[in-house]
Amino acid sequence: MLTELDEHFYHQTPSPVDAIRDSDPRFVDQHWFQCMDTEGRWIVGANWPIWPNSGIIENGQIIVHGDTQYNLRYSRTLERDGYRSDRIRQQVGPATMEVIEPLRKARFTLDSDNAWGISYDLTMDTFLKPVQTRTPIAFGGPASLPGVLPYFEIMGRWTGELKVDGQTYDVNHENTWGQRDRCWASLGGERWQGWLPPGPGGTVSPRGAGRIHWHSHIQFEDIGFWWWMDEFLGQPRLGGTLADNRGGHFDGAVTWPVDDPRQEIRVVDFTDIDVTAQPGTSKFQSARITLIDEYGEEYPLEFEILKPNATRHIRGEGYGQPRFLGGYQGDWHEEHDKYDLSDFSTYKDFSPQIWDGEHAVRCRFGDREGIGHMEMSGQPPLPQWGFF
Amino acid sequence: MATALDDYAIHQIVENMERVEGRNPRWVDELWFHIGTTDGALSVAGHMGVYPATASMDAAVSVAHGGKQYDVRFGRRVENDRDRREVGGISAEIVDPFRKWRFRLDPAEGQEISLDLEFESANQPMEVSGPVQHRRDGRQLIWDLYQYSQTGTANGSVTIAGETIAVSGGVGARERSWGVRPIFGQIPNLGRPPSSIGKRSLWLAGETEGGSGWLWRIEPEGGHAGAVGSLSDDSGRTRVDGALAGPHGAGDAVRITNAEPALQFESDGKRLKGGSISVTDWDGGTHELNLKPLSTIYAKGLGYGHPDFRHIEYKDGVAQAETIDTTDGTTVARLLDNDSGHINPFAIEHFCEITTPNSSGHAVVRLSI
């Protein structure tokens, strides 16, 4: 069926844009963001997966305020309205998102008409040049049907307003930093686990004993860093590519402010890694790493969580949920829950791994101080850090 | 690397938007249009194509007027801007999807024509029932193309050699297609075309008071029977596809299941002199179309089979302008000669008056014989 999108010169297959020629039901096209108060008082993030072959758009919202994580999950079917395509109408229940200027500006909103009464209107202006994985990420799964995911990320500064728990936060470029990303994939979403035989090391990223996953977006005023690591310490690793899921792999980039004439530099290796947990828990506290770029230059970086519970736990967005991420739940579906982040005894229900979550961190690079995001998890044994 | 298009959730494959499925260099995303004045005095045709695999884009305009055909052609390199529909002095703007477009050719030194036309359609687009597919040559995919067509009216102006002609209520058709096509590309030594691909091609899009219609019939050598209501058969049978469409929002188009032409040709056997086409629709209805050509454009002017302006091929910065005397038989024979040696089902474009027992209107007929 033709839509307005077919008037444009951007087809990739001999089929209408709305009709994916590859009928893989795992095909997803997704927006995602996380923005962080630089004092660690709150974090907001959401995912926006569209599943064209299943005819579904989903939206998972996480708002961390103080010691509470609020979660909202929505799903609806994609519908056509005349020649309009729903693939570019990101509106699900009370939530919307809009690319205002490609790669430069995007707006995310949540109306207060939701189970938690939280609302926001947040716009990200790109601050650092977008970076893309050098190769598509090869996710776990069997060799017969691996997940493949091209992926790029944009770091920026935010404006707008957040209302939560009776408080209103003014959001501006100085007090709110963060990032958004875009990926489109044939991805082993949670709905397809069980369809496929187990692959090497798991079903999403390579997993297994002794594995560290560390995915970061780090901003300073004059430089930025992005990397993705799945590491089995002491085991072989491919550096500079994520296109292999048999063991450790690592990719990254050094990026610059958008108007800086310098081109990105790929990060191909790292050393001097250390991670510290909060006392008596496996919750992330601090870390350090030295990145090594393609020319051999080293970038020693240090991180400290902004507040003990400045972490989003993405099960709240639907990751790991048995029904979300690609599952048809009727023309409309919504659900909500919340996590008490001050009670570590409950973490096993939503964040069972070591250092688990999407942390808002203060960063240091020489004399520079910045803000960053750390998506991190570890699987024992990691004896050097006391986890056996 | 990520480009602006990648920021939209419009991907069809797990590649960046500047890339297409497969590695076939003949991949094209193309628009075409042909507009005529109802007195037959003026015809305007245009082409624009982007070829992501060769990082190339080209565009051309042909104007037929006063026994001459004026052609202008441009090429440019694609640099992460495949949806920027501007090549040289030619631009194609989507004003309102499926309803209104604007085509422009800016004036320039050494170029006798320029134009600014708005094309509007009150009727729905008519799409193929499935991709046009053909790979039965034992080696490679020859054809894998999606296509839709639409008819409408045009207003604006065309300037020829300093004289500006107002176009008011011109009528015509436009087409969008994308995928792998066997033609126009002239990648050197494409290979021997399979005989099953067809020797005669008849394409028509027209509009009467009753609505829009589009059909495409491809006949093999020897005329094997077997119209199938689809263009994706590569067994060597005759293939027919088409549709009849009403106004926007008026329900689905009705499919055409057969089209039997009874056409007369000029002495060269290639140019249309007149005739009729009997069309059968999905519901069993029959429609008799009588055709009367009013004007002609030779599609080489747009680059279709042109020996020196080959679609798909990289030609950054190329700008060509030519004027052809179409009253000269030798010149016309050269325009009709398939000297490129490649399949070209759209060699001639006739702007025609059409009549049915109940209505009248106009159509664009594209022929290759």
mmCIF file with all atom_site columns, C-alpha atoms in Angstrom, chain A residues 1-22 27 29-31 50 52 83 87-88 90 99-106 130-133 136 148-150 152 154 180 182-186 264 266, chain B residues 1-21 27 29-31 48-50 57 82-83 85 94 96-99 101 123-127 131 133 144-146 148 150 174 176 178-180 248-249 252:
data_model
loop_
_atom_site.group_PDB
_atom_site.id
_atom_site.type_symbol
_atom_site.label_atom_id
_atom_site.label_alt_id
_atom_site.label_comp_id
_atom_site.label_asym_id
_atom_site.label_entity_id
_atom_site.label_seq_id
_atom_site.pdbx_PDB_ins_code
_atom_site.Cartn_x
_atom_site.Cartn_y
_atom_site.Cartn_z
_atom_site.occupancy
_atom_site.B_iso_or_equiv
_atom_site.pdbx_formal_charge
_atom_site.auth_seq_id
_atom_site.auth_comp_id
_atom_site.auth_asym_id
_atom_site.auth_atom_id
_atom_site.pdbx_PDB_model_num
ATOM 1   C CA . MET A 1 1   ? 0.000   0.000  0.000   1.00 0.00 ? 1   MET A CA 1
ATOM 2   C CA . LEU A 1 2   ? 1.381   3.366  -1.010  1.00 0.00 ? 2   LEU A CA 1
ATOM 3   C CA . THR A 1 3   ? 1.891   6.162  1.493   1.00 0.00 ? 3   THR A CA 1
ATOM 4   C CA . GLU A 1 4   ? 3.272   9.675  1.354   1.00 0.00 ? 4   GLU A CA 1
ATOM 5   C CA . LEU A 1 5   ? 6.739   8.215  1.992   1.00 0.00 ? 5   LEU A CA 1
ATOM 6   C CA . ASP A 1 6   ? 6.722   6.649  -1.464  1.00 0.00 ? 6   ASP A CA 1
ATOM 7   C CA . GLU A 1 7   ? 6.844   10.052 -3.096  1.00 0.00 ? 7   GLU A CA 1
ATOM 8   C CA . HIS A 1 8   ? 10.444  10.411 -1.921  1.00 0.00 ? 8   HIS A CA 1
ATOM 9   C CA . PHE A 1 9   ? 13.721  9.166  -3.365  1.00 0.00 ? 9   PHE A CA 1
ATOM 10  C CA . TYR A 1 10  ? 14.696  7.082  -0.370  1.00 0.00 ? 10  TYR A CA 1
ATOM 11  C CA . HIS A 1 11  ? 13.508  3.575  -1.094  1.00 0.00 ? 11  HIS A CA 1
ATOM 12  C CA . GLN A 1 12  ? 15.843  0.766  -0.151  1.00 0.00 ? 12  GLN A CA 1
ATOM 13  C CA . THR A 1 13  ? 13.878  -2.134 -1.658  1.00 0.00 ? 13  THR A CA 1
ATOM 14  C CA . PRO A 1 14  ? 11.419  -2.502 -4.559  1.00 0.00 ? 14  PRO A CA 1
ATOM 15  C CA . SER A 1 15  ? 8.445   -2.241 -2.242  1.00 0.00 ? 15  SER A CA 1
ATOM 16  C CA . PRO A 1 16  ? 6.529   0.619  -0.644  1.00 0.00 ? 16  PRO A CA 1
ATOM 17  C CA . VAL A 1 17  ? 8.313   2.085  2.388   1.00 0.00 ? 17  VAL A CA 1
ATOM 18  C CA . ASP A 1 18  ? 5.543   0.919  4.704   1.00 0.00 ? 18  ASP A CA 1
ATOM 19  C CA . ALA A 1 19  ? 5.968   -2.663 3.485   1.00 0.00 ? 19  ALA A CA 1
ATOM 20  C CA . ILE A 1 20  ? 9.228   -4.226 4.579   1.00 0.00 ? 20  ILE A CA 1
ATOM 21  C CA . ARG A 1 21  ? 10.259  -6.621 1.829   1.00 0.00 ? 21  ARG A CA 1
ATOM 22  C CA . ASP A 1 22  ? 12.155  -8.764 4.324   1.00 0.00 ? 22  ASP A CA 1
ATOM 23  C CA . PHE A 1 27  ? 12.626  -5.923 12.146  1.00 0.00 ? 27  PHE A CA 1
ATOM 24  C CA . ASP A 1 29  ? 13.212  0.866  13.782  1.00 0.00 ? 29  ASP A CA 1
ATOM 25  C CA . GLN A 1 30  ? 13.749  2.677  17.053  1.00 0.00 ? 30  GLN A CA 1
ATOM 26  C CA . HIS A 1 31  ? 14.395  5.999  18.749  1.00 0.00 ? 31  HIS A CA 1
ATOM 27  C CA . ILE A 1 50  ? 8.341   0.520  15.649  1.00 0.00 ? 50  ILE A CA 1
ATOM 28  C CA . PRO A 1 52  ? 6.641   -2.565 10.733  1.00 0.00 ? 52  PRO A CA 1
ATOM 29  C CA . TYR A 1 83  ? -1.853  8.459  2.449   1.00 0.00 ? 83  TYR A CA 1
ATOM 30  C CA . ARG A 1 87  ? 5.923   5.075  10.689  1.00 0.00 ? 87  ARG A CA 1
ATOM 31  C CA . ILE A 1 88  ? 6.691   8.764  11.055  1.00 0.00 ? 88  ILE A CA 1
ATOM 32  C CA . GLN A 1 90  ? 5.468   8.777  16.884  1.00 0.00 ? 90  GLN A CA 1
ATOM 33  C CA . VAL A 1 99  ? 12.536  14.848 14.861  1.00 0.00 ? 99  VAL A CA 1
ATOM 34  C CA . ILE A 1 100 ? 12.492  18.601 14.375  1.00 0.00 ? 100 ILE A CA 1
ATOM 35  C CA . GLU A 1 101 ? 15.758  18.834 12.454  1.00 0.00 ? 101 GLU A CA 1
ATOM 36  C CA . PRO A 1 102 ? 17.446  15.571 11.508  1.00 0.00 ? 102 PRO A CA 1
ATOM 37  C CA . LEU A 1 103 ? 20.544  14.834 13.591  1.00 0.00 ? 103 LEU A CA 1
ATOM 38  C CA . ARG A 1 104 ? 20.237  18.290 15.206  1.00 0.00 ? 104 ARG A CA 1
ATOM 39  C CA . LYS A 1 105 ? 17.055  18.616 17.234  1.00 0.00 ? 105 LYS A CA 1
ATOM 40  C CA . ALA A 1 106 ? 14.387  16.258 18.568  1.00 0.00 ? 106 ALA A CA 1
ATOM 41  C CA . PRO A 1 130 ? 26.812  11.943 15.865  1.00 0.00 ? 130 PRO A CA 1
ATOM 42  C CA . VAL A 1 131 ? 28.820  8.750  15.912  1.00 0.00 ? 131 VAL A CA 1
ATOM 43  C CA . GLN A 1 132 ? 27.868  5.408  14.446  1.00 0.00 ? 132 GLN A CA 1
ATOM 44  C CA . THR A 1 133 ? 29.072  1.924  15.183  1.00 0.00 ? 133 THR A CA 1
ATOM 45  C CA . PRO A 1 136 ? 26.488  -3.190 12.560  1.00 0.00 ? 136 PRO A CA 1
ATOM 46  C CA . VAL A 1 148 ? 22.028  -7.331 13.066  1.00 0.00 ? 148 VAL A CA 1
ATOM 47  C CA . LEU A 1 149 ? 21.804  -3.767 14.258  1.00 0.00 ? 149 LEU A CA 1
ATOM 48  C CA . PRO A 1 150 ? 23.163  -0.557 12.713  1.00 0.00 ? 150 PRO A CA 1
ATOM 49  C CA . PHE A 1 152 ? 24.226  5.662  15.895  1.00 0.00 ? 152 PHE A CA 1
ATOM 50  C CA . ILE A 1 154 ? 23.864  11.720 19.362  1.00 0.00 ? 154 ILE A CA 1
ATOM 51  C CA . ARG A 1 180 ? 19.557  9.876  22.069  1.00 0.00 ? 180 ARG A CA 1
ATOM 52  C CA . ARG A 1 182 ? 18.770  5.525  16.567  1.00 0.00 ? 182 ARG A CA 1
ATOM 53  C CA . CYS A 1 183 ? 18.902  1.909  15.611  1.00 0.00 ? 183 CYS A CA 1
ATOM 54  C CA . TRP A 1 184 ? 17.103  -0.298 13.159  1.00 0.00 ? 184 TRP A CA 1
ATOM 55  C CA . ALA A 1 185 ? 17.577  -3.978 13.211  1.00 0.00 ? 185 ALA A CA 1
ATOM 56  C CA . SER A 1 186 ? 16.598  -7.523 12.760  1.00 0.00 ? 186 SER A CA 1
ATOM 57  C CA . GLU A 1 264 ? 35.819  11.629 14.582  1.00 0.00 ? 264 GLU A CA 1
ATOM 58  C CA . ARG A 1 266 ? 37.802  5.665  16.268  1.00 0.00 ? 266 ARG A CA 1
ATOM 59  C CA . MET B 2 1   ? 27.503  6.662  8.206   1.00 0.00 ? 1   MET B CA 1
ATOM 60  C CA . ALA B 2 2   ? 24.368  8.224  9.571   1.00 0.00 ? 2   ALA B CA 1
ATOM 61  C CA . THR B 2 3   ? 22.764  10.900 7.434   1.00 0.00 ? 3   THR B CA 1
ATOM 62  C CA . ALA B 2 4   ? 19.688  13.040 7.969   1.00 0.00 ? 4   ALA B CA 1
ATOM 63  C CA . LEU B 2 5   ? 17.387  10.360 6.548   1.00 0.00 ? 5   LEU B CA 1
ATOM 64  C CA . ASP B 2 6   ? 18.599  7.888  9.154   1.00 0.00 ? 6   ASP B CA 1
ATOM 65  C CA . ASP B 2 7   ? 17.001  10.017 11.845  1.00 0.00 ? 7   ASP B CA 1
ATOM 66  C CA . TYR B 2 8   ? 13.564  8.919  10.640  1.00 0.00 ? 8   TYR B CA 1
ATOM 67  C CA . ALA B 2 9   ? 12.013  5.518  11.282  1.00 0.00 ? 9   ALA B CA 1
ATOM 68  C CA . ILE B 2 10  ? 11.676  4.765  7.577   1.00 0.00 ? 10  ILE B CA 1
ATOM 69  C CA . HIS B 2 11  ? 14.295  2.060  7.070   1.00 0.00 ? 11  HIS B CA 1
ATOM 70  C CA . GLN B 2 12  ? 13.422  -0.946 4.932   1.00 0.00 ? 12  GLN B CA 1
ATOM 71  C CA . ILE B 2 13  ? 16.632  -2.903 5.494   1.00 0.00 ? 13  ILE B CA 1
ATOM 72  C CA . VAL B 2 14  ? 19.330  -3.007 8.161   1.00 0.00 ? 14  VAL B CA 1
ATOM 73  C CA . GLU B 2 15  ? 21.541  -0.546 6.312   1.00 0.00 ? 15  GLU B CA 1
ATOM 74  C CA . ASN B 2 16  ? 21.906  3.211  6.387   1.00 0.00 ? 16  ASN B CA 1
ATOM 75  C CA . MET B 2 17  ? 19.365  5.020  4.229   1.00 0.00 ? 17  MET B CA 1
ATOM 76  C CA . GLU B 2 18  ? 21.921  5.877  1.554   1.00 0.00 ? 18  GLU B CA 1
ATOM 77  C CA . ARG B 2 19  ? 22.248  2.159  0.815   1.00 0.00 ? 19  ARG B CA 1
ATOM 78  C CA . VAL B 2 20  ? 19.826  -0.162 -0.915  1.00 0.00 ? 20  VAL B CA 1
ATOM 79  C CA . GLU B 2 21  ? 19.023  -3.841 -0.859  1.00 0.00 ? 21  GLU B CA 1
ATOM 80  C CA . TRP B 2 27  ? 19.273  0.294  -8.664  1.00 0.00 ? 27  TRP B CA 1
ATOM 81  C CA . ASP B 2 29  ? 14.571  5.561  -7.653  1.00 0.00 ? 29  ASP B CA 1
ATOM 82  C CA . GLU B 2 30  ? 12.979  7.585  -10.401 1.00 0.00 ? 30  GLU B CA 1
ATOM 83  C CA . LEU B 2 31  ? 10.222  9.969  -11.368 1.00 0.00 ? 31  LEU B CA 1
ATOM 84  C CA . MET B 2 48  ? 14.774  12.461 -12.595 1.00 0.00 ? 48  MET B CA 1
ATOM 85  C CA . GLY B 2 49  ? 16.536  9.454  -11.167 1.00 0.00 ? 49  GLY B CA 1
ATOM 86  C CA . VAL B 2 50  ? 18.802  8.719  -8.245  1.00 0.00 ? 50  VAL B CA 1
ATOM 87  C CA . MET B 2 57  ? 21.659  11.368 -9.970  1.00 0.00 ? 57  MET B CA 1
ATOM 88  C CA . ARG B 2 82  ? 19.553  11.157 -2.357  1.00 0.00 ? 82  ARG B CA 1
ATOM 89  C CA . ASP B 2 83  ? 16.185  12.742 -1.627  1.00 0.00 ? 83  ASP B CA 1
ATOM 90  C CA . ARG B 2 85  ? 15.417  16.361 -5.967  1.00 0.00 ? 85  ARG B CA 1
ATOM 91  C CA . ILE B 2 94  ? 6.528   17.391 -3.662  1.00 0.00 ? 94  ILE B CA 1
ATOM 92  C CA . ASP B 2 96  ? 1.401   17.742 -1.336  1.00 0.00 ? 96  ASP B CA 1
ATOM 93  C CA . PRO B 2 97  ? 2.022   13.988 -1.604  1.00 0.00 ? 97  PRO B CA 1
ATOM 94  C CA . PHE B 2 98  ? -0.082  12.326 -4.328  1.00 0.00 ? 98  PHE B CA 1
ATOM 95  C CA . ARG B 2 99  ? -1.906  15.602 -4.950  1.00 0.00 ? 99  ARG B CA 1
ATOM 96  C CA . TRP B 2 101 ? 3.994   18.673 -7.458  1.00 0.00 ? 101 TRP B CA 1
ATOM 97  C CA . ASN B 2 123 ? -7.401  10.857 -8.532  1.00 0.00 ? 123 ASN B CA 1
ATOM 98  C CA . GLN B 2 124 ? -5.599  8.134  -6.651  1.00 0.00 ? 124 GLN B CA 1
ATOM 99  C CA . PRO B 2 125 ? -2.256  6.676  -7.693  1.00 0.00 ? 125 PRO B CA 1
ATOM 100 C CA . MET B 2 126 ? -2.354  3.332  -9.497  1.00 0.00 ? 126 MET B CA 1
ATOM 101 C CA . GLU B 2 127 ? 0.325   0.889  -8.404  1.00 0.00 ? 127 GLU B CA 1
ATOM 102 C CA . PRO B 2 131 ? 7.021   -5.745 -8.420  1.00 0.00 ? 131 PRO B CA 1
ATOM 103 C CA . GLN B 2 133 ? 10.291  -9.017 -11.879 1.00 0.00 ? 133 GLN B CA 1
ATOM 104 C CA . ASP B 2 144 ? 12.809  -5.982 -9.941  1.00 0.00 ? 144 ASP B CA 1
ATOM 105 C CA . LEU B 2 145 ? 10.895  -2.754 -9.915  1.00 0.00 ? 145 LEU B CA 1
ATOM 106 C CA . TYR B 2 146 ? 7.971   -1.232 -8.072  1.00 0.00 ? 146 TYR B CA 1
ATOM 107 C CA . TYR B 2 148 ? 2.939   3.626  -9.586  1.00 0.00 ? 148 TYR B CA 1
ATOM 108 C CA . GLN B 2 150 ? -1.030  9.000  -11.611 1.00 0.00 ? 150 GLN B CA 1
ATOM 109 C CA . ARG B 2 174 ? 3.433   10.954 -13.925 1.00 0.00 ? 174 ARG B CA 1
ATOM 110 C CA . ARG B 2 176 ? 7.335   6.839  -9.763  1.00 0.00 ? 176 ARG B CA 1
ATOM 111 C CA . TRP B 2 178 ? 12.187  2.169  -7.772  1.00 0.00 ? 178 TRP B CA 1
ATOM 112 C CA . GLY B 2 179 ? 14.251  -0.968 -7.770  1.00 0.00 ? 179 GLY B CA 1
ATOM 113 C CA . VAL B 2 180 ? 16.388  -2.789 -10.298 1.00 0.00 ? 180 VAL B CA 1
ATOM 114 C CA . HIS B 2 248 ? -8.703  10.359 -3.503  1.00 0.00 ? 248 HIS B CA 1
ATOM 115 C CA . GLY B 2 249 ? -10.360 8.391  -0.744  1.00 0.00 ? 249 GLY B CA 1
ATOM 116 C CA . ASP B 2 252 ? -9.427  0.811  -3.777  1.00 0.00 ? 252 ASP B CA 1
#
